[in-house]
């Protein structure tokens, strides 16, 4: 199955735009005051999703006066899917380029899941444009890159993703997207799984499934290589920008132990929130609580 790219252009109280940055084109859903002087909030989605996962947060953030940009990361949905350059630091520079292309001097970067890894990397690789960072359902990358500390529920899929071809087929022609959305959600919460067909359709876009798998392959295979060691060495410098972390109390993928060292990598203000009844897909499983946490954080860090 090859998806129709219109699945990415879901209508709503936002506009769709292609933005040039870091040598590629990125699809962005924009909302809020068009004035580039307004505070910019960039939303980065998780795997196996795309910008649509933030649909509950975009309107209230925009109504609160923020300029909101929910982007598709490199390799996902409506953004470019190059055959190479899947390193996390490259994705951080993609986000920095989008911020500049939108005419903003800086932004608060909010990342969920895989997008959270990119958000954690922003203060290191794009400090000039990173005003603050909010990370949902994703621990700091340094301990997470050590296989012996990866949660068991995350290690299995991560290792299976290293196999060529088969994961891509399961994402586009099988039910892997639906199974992951169900397995990583809190019991009985279908906030994300209810939209499995749309997320599967986006994975069916040409080269999307392969690109997303290449991101995860880099995360594992780079760890012993010079590029991976340089990336982790850079991230060992603690973040001085304000940080908000939000995790689900019933996250089957990332349990509480996975987050126990986050504070070791933050020297600036740190807020930590636990949503007791949510799983991994926080923006959809607990939309009101996530919006409330983000609005409170933004009120503190954006003056």
Backbone as CSV, one residue per row, in Angstrom:
resi,resn,N_x,N_y,N_z,CA_x,CA_y,CA_z,C_x,C_y,C_z
1,UNK,0.839,-1.198,0.000,0.000,0.000,0.000,0.871,1.243,0.000
2,UNK,0.566,2.179,-0.879,1.205,3.492,-0.862,0.145,4.525,-0.529
3,UNK,0.369,5.281,0.506,-0.636,6.219,0.978,-0.709,7.445,0.078
4,UNK,-1.878,8.070,0.080,-2.078,9.355,-0.560,-1.545,10.422,0.388
5,UNK,-0.700,11.315,-0.124,-0.067,12.308,0.747,-1.068,13.266,1.369
6,UNK,-2.315,13.275,0.883,-3.320,14.153,1.481,-3.639,13.754,2.909
7,UNK,-3.261,12.551,3.325,-3.520,12.138,4.703,-2.791,13.040,5.687
8,UNK,-1.714,13.688,5.244,-0.949,14.576,6.115,-1.645,15.916,6.288
9,UNK,-2.398,16.335,5.283,-2.980,17.681,5.258,-4.370,17.683,5.892
10,UNK,-4.450,17.233,7.121,-5.737,17.181,7.808,-6.213,18.613,8.065
11,UNK,-7.434,18.969,7.656,-7.907,20.342,7.867,-8.214,20.609,9.330
12,UNK,-8.139,21.874,9.707,-8.420,22.264,11.078,-8.062,23.721,11.290
13,UNK,-8.019,24.174,12.535,-7.680,25.569,12.818,-6.179,25.815,12.758
14,UNK,-5.591,25.471,11.652,-4.172,25.637,11.395,-3.966,25.738,9.895
15,UNK,-2.804,26.171,9.482,-2.460,26.193,8.057,-1.277,25.270,7.821
16,UNK,-1.229,24.691,6.646,-0.134,23.790,6.284,0.874,24.549,5.434
17,UNK,2.138,24.342,5.754,3.179,25.046,5.019,4.407,24.146,4.888
18,UNK,5.091,24.239,3.755,6.389,23.590,3.572,7.474,24.619,3.839
19,UNK,8.390,24.274,4.714,9.423,25.202,5.161,10.792,24.633,4.810
20,UNK,11.634,25.441,4.167,12.989,25.020,3.822,13.913,25.233,5.021
21,UNK,14.713,24.209,5.332,15.641,24.303,6.463,16.685,23.197,6.364
22,UNK,17.928,23.532,6.640,19.016,22.543,6.726,19.102,21.664,5.478
23,UNK,18.873,22.259,4.327,19.000,21.535,3.073,17.847,20.616,2.741
24,UNK,16.702,20.764,3.416,15.551,19.903,3.171,14.263,20.722,3.306
25,UNK,13.131,20.079,2.999,11.818,20.697,3.136,11.058,19.982,4.254
26,UNK,10.383,20.771,5.087,9.672,20.213,6.230,8.217,20.682,6.222
27,UNK,7.318,19.737,6.407,5.917,20.089,6.531,5.641,20.567,7.952
28,UNK,4.935,21.692,8.065,4.624,22.300,9.356,3.155,22.685,9.370
29,UNK,2.477,22.379,10.461,1.126,22.881,10.702,1.247,24.083,11.633
30,UNK,0.814,25.246,11.164,0.996,26.510,11.885,-0.336,27.035,12.403
31,UNK,-0.298,27.604,13.591,-1.480,28.232,14.172,-1.032,29.360,15.080
32,UNK,-1.968,30.233,15.395,-1.654,31.333,16.287,-1.330,32.601,15.539
33,UNK,-1.049,33.672,16.278,-0.768,34.969,15.652,0.378,34.862,14.646
34,UNK,0.209,35.393,13.421,1.276,35.290,12.418,2.465,36.192,12.699
35,UNK,2.368,37.055,13.687,3.446,37.969,14.037,4.668,37.179,14.496
36,UNK,5.799,37.267,13.769,6.988,36.505,14.166,7.571,36.932,15.507
37,UNK,7.123,38.060,16.032,7.594,38.487,17.345,6.869,37.779,18.481
38,UNK,5.775,37.081,18.164,5.089,36.321,19.197,5.923,35.104,19.588
39,UNK,5.865,34.671,20.826,6.646,33.492,21.249,6.300,32.269,20.402
40,UNK,7.317,31.594,19.886,7.126,30.415,19.042,7.285,29.144,19.875
41,UNK,6.347,28.219,19.674,6.399,26.903,20.304,6.438,25.867,19.191
42,UNK,7.488,25.049,19.157,7.640,24.011,18.142,7.304,22.663,18.774
43,UNK,6.404,21.920,18.143,5.956,20.622,18.646,6.516,19.503,17.772
44,UNK,7.191,18.542,18.410,7.816,17.419,17.706,7.135,16.123,18.140
45,UNK,6.668,15.364,17.175,5.857,14.177,17.431,6.703,12.959,17.790
46,UNK,6.019,11.903,18.197,6.645,10.621,18.530,6.553,9.663,17.336
47,UNK,7.177,8.522,17.474,7.025,7.388,16.556,5.902,6.502,17.105
48,UNK,5.023,5.982,16.248,4.973,6.027,14.789,3.926,7.040,14.307
49,UNK,4.096,8.294,14.658,3.078,9.299,14.410,3.595,10.410,13.501
50,UNK,2.841,11.510,13.442,3.298,12.711,12.750,2.623,13.897,13.434
51,UNK,2.674,15.078,12.857,2.228,16.289,13.537,0.816,16.190,14.105
52,UNK,-0.053,15.384,13.492,-1.454,15.261,13.876,-1.618,14.849,15.346
53,UNK,-0.602,14.204,15.915,-0.684,13.776,17.311,-0.870,14.957,18.260
54,UNK,-0.529,16.175,17.814,-0.649,17.377,18.651,-1.952,18.130,18.421
55,UNK,-2.929,17.539,17.753,-4.139,18.262,17.361,-4.888,18.842,18.563
56,UNK,-4.806,18.186,19.715,-5.520,18.691,20.891,-4.818,19.894,21.517
57,UNK,-3.499,20.003,21.333,-2.740,21.077,21.973,-2.613,22.312,21.085
58,UNK,-2.652,22.157,19.769,-2.402,23.292,18.876,-3.401,24.434,19.108
59,UNK,-4.714,24.185,19.082,-5.634,25.322,19.251,-5.517,26.046,20.591
60,UNK,-5.476,25.347,21.733,-5.379,26.107,22.991,-4.071,26.865,23.146
61,UNK,-2.961,26.331,22.641,-1.703,27.071,22.697,-1.790,28.324,21.839
62,UNK,-2.397,28.183,20.654,-2.556,29.350,19.779,-3.496,30.383,20.405
63,UNK,-4.581,29.900,21.018,-5.527,30.818,21.656,-4.896,31.558,22.829
64,UNK,-3.872,30.952,23.438,-3.175,31.599,24.548,-2.175,32.653,24.068
65,UNK,-2.056,32.813,22.753,-1.200,33.862,22.200,0.126,33.400,21.673
66,UNK,0.369,32.084,21.682,1.636,31.575,21.169,1.512,31.261,19.679
67,UNK,2.610,31.413,18.984,2.688,30.963,17.595,3.129,29.501,17.648
68,UNK,2.353,28.612,17.070,2.567,27.177,17.220,2.956,26.574,15.880
69,UNK,4.011,25.764,15.893,4.463,25.065,14.691,4.643,23.593,15.026
70,UNK,3.703,22.762,14.577,3.817,21.317,14.751,4.408,20.751,13.468
71,UNK,5.645,20.274,13.538,6.337,19.866,12.320,6.460,18.354,12.216
72,UNK,6.533,17.878,10.985,6.895,16.489,10.727,8.414,16.401,10.698
73,UNK,8.964,15.548,11.523,10.410,15.375,11.553,10.917,14.791,10.236
74,UNK,12.187,14.988,10.002,12.844,14.408,8.821,12.505,12.920,8.710
75,UNK,12.036,12.531,7.525,11.713,11.132,7.295,10.269,10.770,7.554
76,UNK,9.495,11.649,8.185,8.122,11.342,8.545,7.132,12.118,7.677
77,UNK,6.046,11.467,7.323,4.840,12.083,6.761,5.156,13.077,5.638
78,UNK,4.883,14.383,5.851,4.999,15.359,4.784,6.360,15.975,4.617
79,UNK,7.330,15.629,5.453,8.677,16.193,5.331,9.549,15.341,4.424
80,UNK,10.687,15.899,4.010,11.600,15.179,3.129,12.102,13.887,3.786
81,UNK,12.427,12.931,2.933,12.869,11.617,3.392,14.161,11.236,2.679
82,UNK,15.251,11.905,2.993,16.514,11.627,2.305,17.044,10.243,2.672
83,UNK,17.851,9.647,1.791,18.358,8.297,2.059,19.423,8.256,3.149
84,UNK,20.000,9.413,3.478,21.067,9.437,4.495,20.808,10.573,5.477
85,UNK,21.734,10.718,6.448,21.694,11.778,7.457,20.504,11.617,8.406
86,UNK,20.512,10.518,9.126,19.461,10.243,10.095,19.949,10.410,11.534
87,UNK,21.101,11.063,11.713,21.630,11.288,13.052,20.734,12.252,13.831
88,UNK,20.665,12.046,15.127,19.795,12.896,15.938,20.256,14.343,15.931
89,UNK,21.563,14.586,15.915,22.024,15.978,15.882,21.626,16.664,14.581
90,UNK,21.496,15.905,13.487,21.014,16.486,12.229,19.555,16.899,12.379
91,UNK,18.747,16.060,13.044,17.347,16.414,13.255,17.221,17.650,14.141
92,UNK,18.108,17.789,15.125,18.091,19.000,15.953,18.387,20.232,15.108
93,UNK,19.319,20.104,14.184,19.633,21.245,13.312,18.493,21.510,12.319
94,UNK,17.746,20.451,11.947,16.540,20.662,11.145,15.564,21.581,11.883
95,UNK,15.330,21.281,13.150,14.389,22.068,13.951,14.891,23.503,14.075
96,UNK,16.180,23.664,14.320,16.740,25.014,14.407,16.537,25.775,13.107
97,UNK,16.710,25.097,11.980,16.508,25.744,10.687,15.063,26.141,10.462
98,UNK,14.119,25.295,10.898,12.703,25.633,10.766,12.375,26.862,11.608
99,UNK,12.923,26.929,12.811,12.694,28.088,13.677,13.147,29.365,12.969
100,UNK,14.341,29.327,12.391,14.854,30.513,11.698,14.036,30.820,10.451
101,UNK,13.639,29.775,9.703,12.869,29.997,8.488,11.500,30.611,8.782
102,UNK,10.993,30.367,9.956,9.722,30.970,10.358,9.902,32.393,10.871
103,UNK,11.127,32.874,10.850,11.403,34.252,11.221,11.522,34.501,12.709
104,UNK,11.671,33.443,13.507,11.755,33.595,14.955,13.212,33.589,15.403
105,UNK,13.487,34.339,16.456,14.830,34.346,17.024,15.079,33.125,17.887
106,UNK,14.007,32.526,18.393,14.135,31.348,19.239,12.772,30.733,19.473
107,UNK,12.755,29.598,20.147,11.494,28.892,20.375,11.605,28.025,21.616
108,UNK,10.455,27.718,22.179,10.348,26.642,23.162,10.072,25.369,22.372
109,UNK,10.922,24.367,22.542,10.814,23.130,21.767,10.193,22.057,22.652
110,UNK,9.100,21.488,22.169,8.367,20.460,22.902,8.454,19.164,22.102
111,UNK,9.001,18.130,22.694,9.164,16.867,21.988,8.530,15.722,22.744
112,UNK,7.894,14.816,22.008,7.236,13.653,22.589,7.883,12.391,22.041
113,UNK,8.232,11.442,22.907,8.796,10.184,22.458,10.075,10.407,21.666
114,UNK,10.107,9.894,20.427,11.283,10.098,19.581,11.576,11.580,19.399
115,UNK,10.521,12.392,19.265,10.712,13.836,19.193,11.313,14.395,20.465
116,UNK,11.112,13.694,21.583,11.731,14.113,22.838,13.231,13.963,22.822
117,UNK,13.733,12.931,22.153,15.181,12.785,21.999,15.752,13.988,21.258
118,UNK,15.046,14.434,20.224,15.481,15.621,19.479,15.412,16.854,20.375
119,UNK,14.320,16.980,21.148,14.179,18.137,22.032,15.299,18.184,23.073
120,UNK,15.633,17.047,23.679,16.740,17.003,24.634,18.045,17.466,23.985
121,UNK,18.189,17.233,22.680,19.431,17.559,21.977,19.519,19.027,21.575
122,UNK,18.407,19.730,21.573,18.388,21.112,21.087,19.295,22.063,21.873
123,UNK,19.303,22.050,23.200,20.177,22.990,23.914,21.659,22.789,23.624
124,UNK,22.035,21.573,23.222,23.431,21.280,22.909,23.782,21.683,21.490
125,UNK,22.941,21.321,20.527,23.283,21.517,19.114,22.677,22.778,18.508
126,UNK,21.733,23.397,19.195,21.141,24.649,18.689,20.810,25.559,19.864
127,UNK,21.801,25.879,20.700,21.507,26.666,21.911,20.997,28.074,21.608
128,UNK,21.425,28.646,20.488,21.054,30.027,20.192,19.564,30.199,19.952
129,UNK,18.868,29.137,19.524,17.444,29.270,19.211,16.552,28.507,20.181
130,UNK,17.139,27.911,21.202,16.374,27.093,22.146,16.156,27.859,23.439
131,UNK,14.939,28.360,23.632,14.619,29.136,24.829,14.335,28.231,26.023
132,UNK,13.717,27.104,25.777,13.362,26.153,26.825,12.962,24.853,26.133
133,UNK,12.890,23.780,26.918,12.597,22.459,26.367,11.551,21.772,27.242
134,UNK,10.557,21.176,26.602,9.608,20.299,27.291,9.674,18.931,26.624
135,UNK,9.800,17.882,27.427,9.969,16.528,26.897,8.897,15.628,27.499
136,UNK,8.158,14.937,26.639,7.088,14.043,27.068,7.481,12.605,26.802
137,UNK,7.387,11.773,27.838,7.511,10.312,27.711,8.843,9.869,27.137
138,UNK,9.906,10.640,27.415,11.218,10.254,26.883,12.329,10.690,27.833
139,UNK,13.086,9.742,28.386,14.186,10.096,29.280,15.328,10.758,28.523
140,UNK,16.287,11.282,29.281,17.468,11.888,28.660,18.202,10.843,27.819
141,UNK,18.724,11.231,26.651,19.328,10.249,25.738,20.583,9.557,26.256
142,UNK,21.366,10.183,27.118,22.631,9.553,27.519,22.397,8.208,28.196
143,UNK,21.626,8.121,29.277,21.392,6.787,29.843,20.587,5.890,28.915
144,UNK,19.725,6.491,28.101,18.886,5.688,27.220,19.689,5.022,26.105
145,UNK,20.846,5.582,25.756,21.689,4.989,24.714,22.501,3.812,25.229
146,UNK,22.489,3.563,26.515,23.195,2.411,27.067,22.230,1.241,27.118
147,UNK,22.482,0.209,26.319,21.512,-0.859,26.151,21.119,-1.506,27.466
148,UNK,22.058,-1.583,28.418,21.705,-2.257,29.660,20.735,-1.433,30.514
149,UNK,20.552,-0.163,30.180,19.599,0.658,30.935,18.316,0.915,30.166
150,UNK,18.224,0.453,28.930,16.991,0.627,28.157,15.907,-0.259,28.767
151,UNK,14.706,0.283,29.018,13.623,-0.553,29.549,13.372,-1.761,28.658
152,UNK,13.061,-2.898,29.278,12.911,-4.144,28.531,11.841,-4.028,27.451
153,UNK,10.732,-3.307,27.740,9.676,-3.184,26.745,10.116,-2.362,25.549
154,UNK,11.104,-1.484,25.727,11.614,-0.693,24.613,12.733,-1.417,23.877
155,UNK,13.484,-2.243,24.603,14.639,-2.906,23.990,14.214,-3.875,22.895
156,UNK,13.128,-4.626,23.117,12.685,-5.601,22.119,12.398,-4.965,20.773
157,UNK,11.489,-3.962,20.709,11.242,-3.319,19.411,12.483,-2.667,18.826
158,UNK,13.312,-2.044,19.678,14.500,-1.368,19.187,15.427,-2.343,18.478
159,UNK,15.586,-3.539,19.037,16.449,-4.539,18.404,15.799,-5.110,17.146
160,UNK,14.485,-5.311,17.181,13.810,-5.823,15.973,13.874,-4.821,14.832
161,UNK,13.921,-3.535,15.147,14.002,-2.511,14.102,15.345,-2.527,13.377
162,UNK,16.341,-3.216,13.933,17.655,-3.253,13.288,17.675,-4.178,12.077
163,UNK,16.685,-5.045,11.963,16.628,-5.997,10.850,16.183,-5.260,9.589
164,UNK,16.858,-5.491,8.452,16.437,-4.805,7.213,15.078,-5.294,6.720
165,UNK,14.348,-4.412,6.071,13.178,-4.699,5.259,11.937,-5.107,6.044
166,UNK,12.037,-6.081,6.942,10.849,-6.618,7.607,10.102,-5.580,8.439
167,UNK,10.780,-4.721,9.228,10.012,-3.713,9.963,9.259,-2.758,9.039
168,UNK,9.890,-2.385,7.928,9.213,-1.492,6.982,7.933,-2.138,6.440
169,UNK,8.007,-3.417,6.127,6.829,-4.109,5.615,5.731,-4.186,6.671
170,UNK,6.128,-4.420,7.912,5.140,-4.511,8.989,4.470,-3.160,9.240
171,UNK,5.209,-2.066,9.033,4.640,-0.737,9.236,3.656,-0.365,8.138
172,UNK,3.949,-0.770,6.904,3.136,-0.314,5.768,2.092,-1.320,5.319
173,UNK,2.394,-2.608,5.413,1.478,-3.632,4.913,0.884,-4.496,6.025
174,UNK,1.421,-4.372,7.221,0.906,-5.130,8.352,0.203,-4.225,9.345
175,UNK,0.101,-4.728,10.564,-0.616,-3.970,11.598,0.314,-3.487,12.701
176,UNK,1.603,-3.310,12.379,2.565,-2.942,13.407,2.226,-1.601,14.055
177,UNK,1.825,-0.615,13.264,1.488,0.693,13.833,0.377,0.551,14.859
178,UNK,-0.689,-0.159,14.499,-1.817,-0.339,15.423,-1.385,-1.099,16.671
179,UNK,-0.553,-2.123,16.500,-0.116,-2.911,17.662,0.733,-2.081,18.610
180,UNK,1.621,-1.241,18.065,2.452,-0.403,18.916,1.622,0.644,19.651
181,UNK,0.664,1.244,18.960,-0.182,2.248,19.594,-0.984,1.645,20.744
182,UNK,-1.456,0.428,20.562,-2.205,-0.229,21.641,-1.277,-0.666,22.768
183,UNK,-0.150,-1.280,22.406,0.737,-1.854,23.419,1.378,-0.799,24.300
184,UNK,1.614,0.401,23.761,2.316,1.440,24.521,1.360,2.421,25.189
185,UNK,0.068,2.216,25.042,-0.917,3.069,25.705,-1.283,2.470,27.060
186,UNK,-1.860,3.299,27.928,-2.380,2.800,29.196,-3.549,1.862,28.910
187,UNK,-3.761,0.846,29.748,-4.872,-0.091,29.517,-6.204,0.639,29.370
188,UNK,-6.909,0.325,28.294,-8.222,0.892,28.071,-8.246,2.288,27.482
189,UNK,-7.087,2.885,27.251,-7.040,4.237,26.696,-6.731,4.141,25.201
190,UNK,-7.687,4.511,24.362,-7.508,4.400,22.911,-7.337,5.760,22.248
191,UNK,-6.861,6.757,23.016,-6.683,8.094,22.457,-5.801,8.126,21.234
192,UNK,-4.753,7.306,21.215,-3.863,7.225,20.059,-4.258,6.090,19.131
193,UNK,-4.594,4.930,19.701,-4.871,3.750,18.885,-6.085,3.942,17.991
194,UNK,-7.007,4.813,18.378,-8.188,5.045,17.557,-7.838,5.630,16.198
195,UNK,-6.658,6.186,16.083,-6.236,6.809,14.820,-5.139,6.000,14.128
196,UNK,-5.076,4.718,14.416,-4.034,3.864,13.841,-4.080,3.859,12.319
197,UNK,-5.276,3.901,11.731,-5.370,3.862,10.262,-4.684,5.070,9.635
198,UNK,-4.876,6.254,10.233,-4.259,7.458,9.687,-2.738,7.402,9.828
199,UNK,-2.257,6.948,10.986,-0.810,6.854,11.183,-0.201,5.788,10.263
200,UNK,-0.932,4.699,10.045,-0.443,3.667,9.124,-0.392,4.210,7.700
201,UNK,-1.396,4.999,7.326,-1.417,5.599,5.984,-0.217,6.516,5.787
202,UNK,0.128,7.298,6.811,1.288,8.186,6.704,2.578,7.383,6.585
203,UNK,2.660,6.244,7.266,3.840,5.387,7.131,3.949,4.783,5.736
204,UNK,2.818,4.714,5.032,2.828,4.163,3.687,3.297,5.122,2.623
205,UNK,3.551,6.381,2.984,4.101,7.325,2.011,5.477,6.844,1.541
206,UNK,5.848,7.107,0.292,7.127,6.611,-0.218,8.300,6.987,0.680
207,UNK,9.070,5.977,1.060,10.316,6.095,1.838,10.095,6.453,3.310
208,UNK,8.859,6.661,3.750,8.637,7.066,5.132,9.027,5.962,6.112
209,UNK,8.553,4.764,5.899,8.846,3.679,6.834,10.349,3.419,6.909
210,UNK,11.009,3.428,5.745,12.460,3.190,5.754,13.196,4.294,6.494
211,UNK,12.811,5.529,6.264,13.486,6.645,6.932,13.324,6.561,8.441
212,UNK,12.106,6.262,8.907,11.901,6.179,10.350,12.708,5.042,10.956
213,UNK,12.802,3.927,10.261,13.611,2.821,10.768,15.094,3.178,10.799
214,UNK,15.536,3.961,9.817,16.943,4.361,9.796,17.300,5.240,10.992
215,UNK,16.335,6.039,11.477,16.589,6.813,12.691,16.900,5.882,13.862
216,UNK,16.075,4.855,14.029,16.280,3.932,15.143,17.534,3.087,14.952
217,UNK,17.860,2.770,13.706,19.088,2.014,13.453,20.307,2.850,13.809
218,UNK,20.240,4.147,13.516,21.366,5.004,13.898,21.511,5.064,15.415
219,UNK,20.405,5.160,16.142,20.469,5.253,17.599,21.231,4.081,18.206
220,UNK,21.049,2.889,17.644,21.718,1.699,18.169,23.120,1.547,17.590
221,UNK,23.234,1.624,16.277,24.497,1.288,15.623,25.571,2.343,15.829
222,UNK,25.164,3.575,16.107,26.159,4.631,16.281,26.809,4.608,17.654
223,UNK,26.195,3.924,18.609,26.671,3.995,19.996,28.157,3.668,20.136
224,UNK,28.692,2.616,19.493,30.129,2.351,19.622,30.992,3.104,18.611
225,UNK,30.380,3.813,17.664,31.139,4.481,16.601,31.532,5.887,17.027
226,UNK,32.486,6.493,16.316,32.900,7.861,16.674,31.761,8.869,16.633
227,UNK,30.849,8.778,15.636,29.768,9.759,15.562,28.833,9.636,16.759
228,UNK,28.536,8.413,17.152,27.675,8.223,18.313,28.344,8.643,19.605
229,UNK,29.640,8.361,19.736,30.358,8.756,20.953,30.450,10.271,21.058
230,UNK,30.643,10.948,19.900,30.676,12.419,19.922,29.320,12.978,20.333
231,UNK,28.253,12.385,19.814,26.905,12.847,20.149,26.647,12.724,21.656
232,UNK,26.940,11.560,22.212,26.681,11.350,23.638,27.602,12.199,24.505
233,UNK,28.843,12.386,24.081,29.762,13.226,24.851,29.249,14.655,24.916
234,UNK,28.717,15.139,23.807,28.182,16.503,23.793,26.986,16.634,24.727
235,UNK,26.142,15.603,24.769,24.934,15.672,25.587,25.212,15.498,27.074
236,UNK,26.414,15.111,27.432,26.724,14.972,28.858,26.859,16.329,29.547
237,UNK,27.015,17.387,28.768,27.007,18.728,29.359,25.582,19.058,29.773
238,UNK,25.342,19.352,31.037,23.962,19.561,31.505,23.276,20.731,30.805
239,UNK,21.968,20.607,30.658,21.129,21.631,30.044,20.952,22.773,31.040
240,UNK,21.188,24.000,30.581,20.997,25.166,31.445,19.679,25.885,31.151
241,UNK,19.061,25.603,30.030,17.755,26.177,29.716,16.691,25.528,30.596
242,UNK,15.564,26.203,30.808,14.473,25.587,31.579,13.970,24.308,30.906
243,UNK,13.647,23.305,31.732,13.206,22.006,31.220,11.939,21.566,31.964
244,UNK,10.978,21.075,31.203,9.807,20.393,31.743,9.832,18.955,31.246
245,UNK,9.662,17.988,32.145,9.493,16.599,31.731,8.125,16.118,32.205
246,UNK,7.454,15.379,31.325,6.141,14.814,31.641,6.177,13.339,31.264
247,UNK,5.790,12.480,32.188,5.726,11.051,31.884,4.388,10.487,32.341
248,UNK,4.013,9.367,31.724,2.777,8.698,32.087,3.011,7.700,33.201
249,UNK,2.172,7.729,34.198,2.314,6.790,35.302,2.041,5.358,34.912
250,UNK,1.356,5.147,33.767,1.083,3.793,33.278,1.731,3.554,31.915
251,UNK,2.870,4.188,31.694,3.585,4.028,30.418,4.207,2.635,30.374
252,UNK,3.730,1.738,29.488,4.299,0.392,29.422,5.688,0.372,28.787
253,UNK,6.036,1.429,28.057,7.304,1.459,27.335,8.416,2.041,28.192
254,UNK,8.151,3.178,28.831,9.147,3.878,29.632,8.631,4.017,31.067
255,UNK,9.053,3.109,31.931,8.635,3.157,33.326,9.392,4.206,34.114
256,UNK,9.036,4.359,35.377,9.611,5.409,36.220,11.132,5.300,36.318
257,UNK,11.683,4.091,36.352,13.137,3.916,36.490,13.897,4.544,35.337
258,UNK,13.280,4.584,34.150,13.968,5.129,32.980,14.248,6.619,33.126
259,UNK,13.503,7.312,33.993,13.620,8.761,34.130,14.423,9.179,35.359
260,UNK,14.949,8.215,36.103,15.530,8.551,37.400,16.798,9.401,37.310
261,UNK,17.445,9.442,36.150,18.683,10.212,36.016,18.504,11.510,35.235
262,UNK,17.283,11.853,34.884,17.057,13.073,34.104,17.640,14.302,34.791
263,UNK,17.432,14.415,36.085,17.889,15.600,36.819,19.404,15.750,36.792
264,UNK,20.126,14.658,36.557,21.591,14.725,36.502,22.071,15.522,35.293
265,UNK,21.217,15.687,34.289,21.615,16.343,33.048,20.950,17.709,32.882
266,UNK,20.431,18.260,33.970,19.793,19.576,33.932,20.375,20.440,35.039
267,UNK,20.991,21.562,34.654,21.497,22.535,35.617,20.570,23.736,35.774
268,UNK,19.644,23.885,34.835,18.705,24.996,34.908,17.444,24.596,35.644
269,UNK,16.421,25.437,35.600,15.144,25.108,36.249,14.541,23.827,35.657
270,UNK,14.066,22.945,36.529,13.509,21.663,36.093,12.158,21.432,36.761
271,UNK,11.148,21.189,35.932,9.830,20.784,36.426,9.576,19.356,35.953
272,UNK,9.090,18.506,36.842,8.798,17.115,36.500,7.347,16.807,36.865
273,UNK,6.588,16.324,35.884,5.163,16.062,36.051,4.898,14.598,35.714
274,UNK,4.071,13.957,36.521,3.629,12.582,36.267,2.113,12.596,36.090
275,UNK,1.640,12.058,34.972,0.210,11.916,34.717,-0.162,10.467,35.007
276,UNK,-0.755,10.248,36.165,-0.886,8.905,36.724,-1.637,7.931,35.838
277,UNK,-2.641,8.383,35.128,-3.505,7.455,34.389,-3.165,7.350,32.909
278,UNK,-2.063,7.946,32.488,-1.697,7.950,31.062,-0.570,6.977,30.777
279,UNK,-0.492,6.563,29.519,0.584,5.712,29.062,1.636,6.514,28.317
280,UNK,2.090,5.991,27.173,3.195,6.610,26.443,2.744,7.766,25.567
281,UNK,1.543,7.690,25.003,1.104,8.672,24.003,0.338,9.807,24.693
282,UNK,1.066,10.573,25.474,0.483,11.563,26.373,-0.389,12.610,25.677
283,UNK,0.028,13.204,24.552,-0.817,14.246,23.953,-2.208,13.774,23.571
284,UNK,-2.366,12.469,23.321,-3.669,11.940,22.934,-4.357,11.195,24.074
285,UNK,-3.591,10.606,24.973,-4.192,9.883,26.091,-4.637,10.823,27.213
286,UNK,-3.930,11.920,27.386,-4.262,12.887,28.440,-4.161,14.296,27.863
287,UNK,-4.979,14.623,26.859,-4.806,15.899,26.145,-4.982,17.126,27.026
288,UNK,-5.988,17.133,27.885,-6.222,18.311,28.722,-5.085,18.510,29.715
289,UNK,-4.614,17.412,30.315,-3.534,17.509,31.302,-2.220,17.955,30.653
290,UNK,-1.948,17.468,29.450,-0.744,17.883,28.741,-0.821,19.365,28.392
291,UNK,-1.970,19.789,27.886,-2.136,21.208,27.551,-1.934,22.070,28.786
292,UNK,-2.520,21.672,29.900,-2.380,22.441,31.146,-0.919,22.531,31.578
293,UNK,-0.199,21.407,31.492,1.208,21.409,31.886,2.033,22.319,30.980
294,UNK,1.760,22.269,29.681,2.514,23.106,28.743,2.210,24.585,28.948
295,UNK,0.946,24.922,29.141,0.598,26.327,29.336,1.235,26.873,30.631
296,UNK,1.251,26.067,31.678,1.884,26.501,32.914,3.379,26.701,32.744
297,UNK,4.014,25.780,32.058,5.456,25.890,31.802,5.769,27.101,30.944
298,UNK,5.006,27.296,29.884,5.236,28.427,28.990,5.057,29.764,29.727
299,UNK,4.071,29.822,30.602,3.864,31.063,31.371,5.070,31.378,32.240
300,UNK,5.774,30.345,32.679,6.955,30.550,33.522,8.186,30.961,32.729
301,UNK,8.336,30.440,31.511,9.605,30.611,30.799,9.554,31.658,29.692
302,UNK,8.345,32.033,29.253,8.207,33.023,28.194,7.724,34.317,28.815
303,UNK,8.559,35.321,28.805,8.200,36.613,29.420,7.921,37.650,28.338
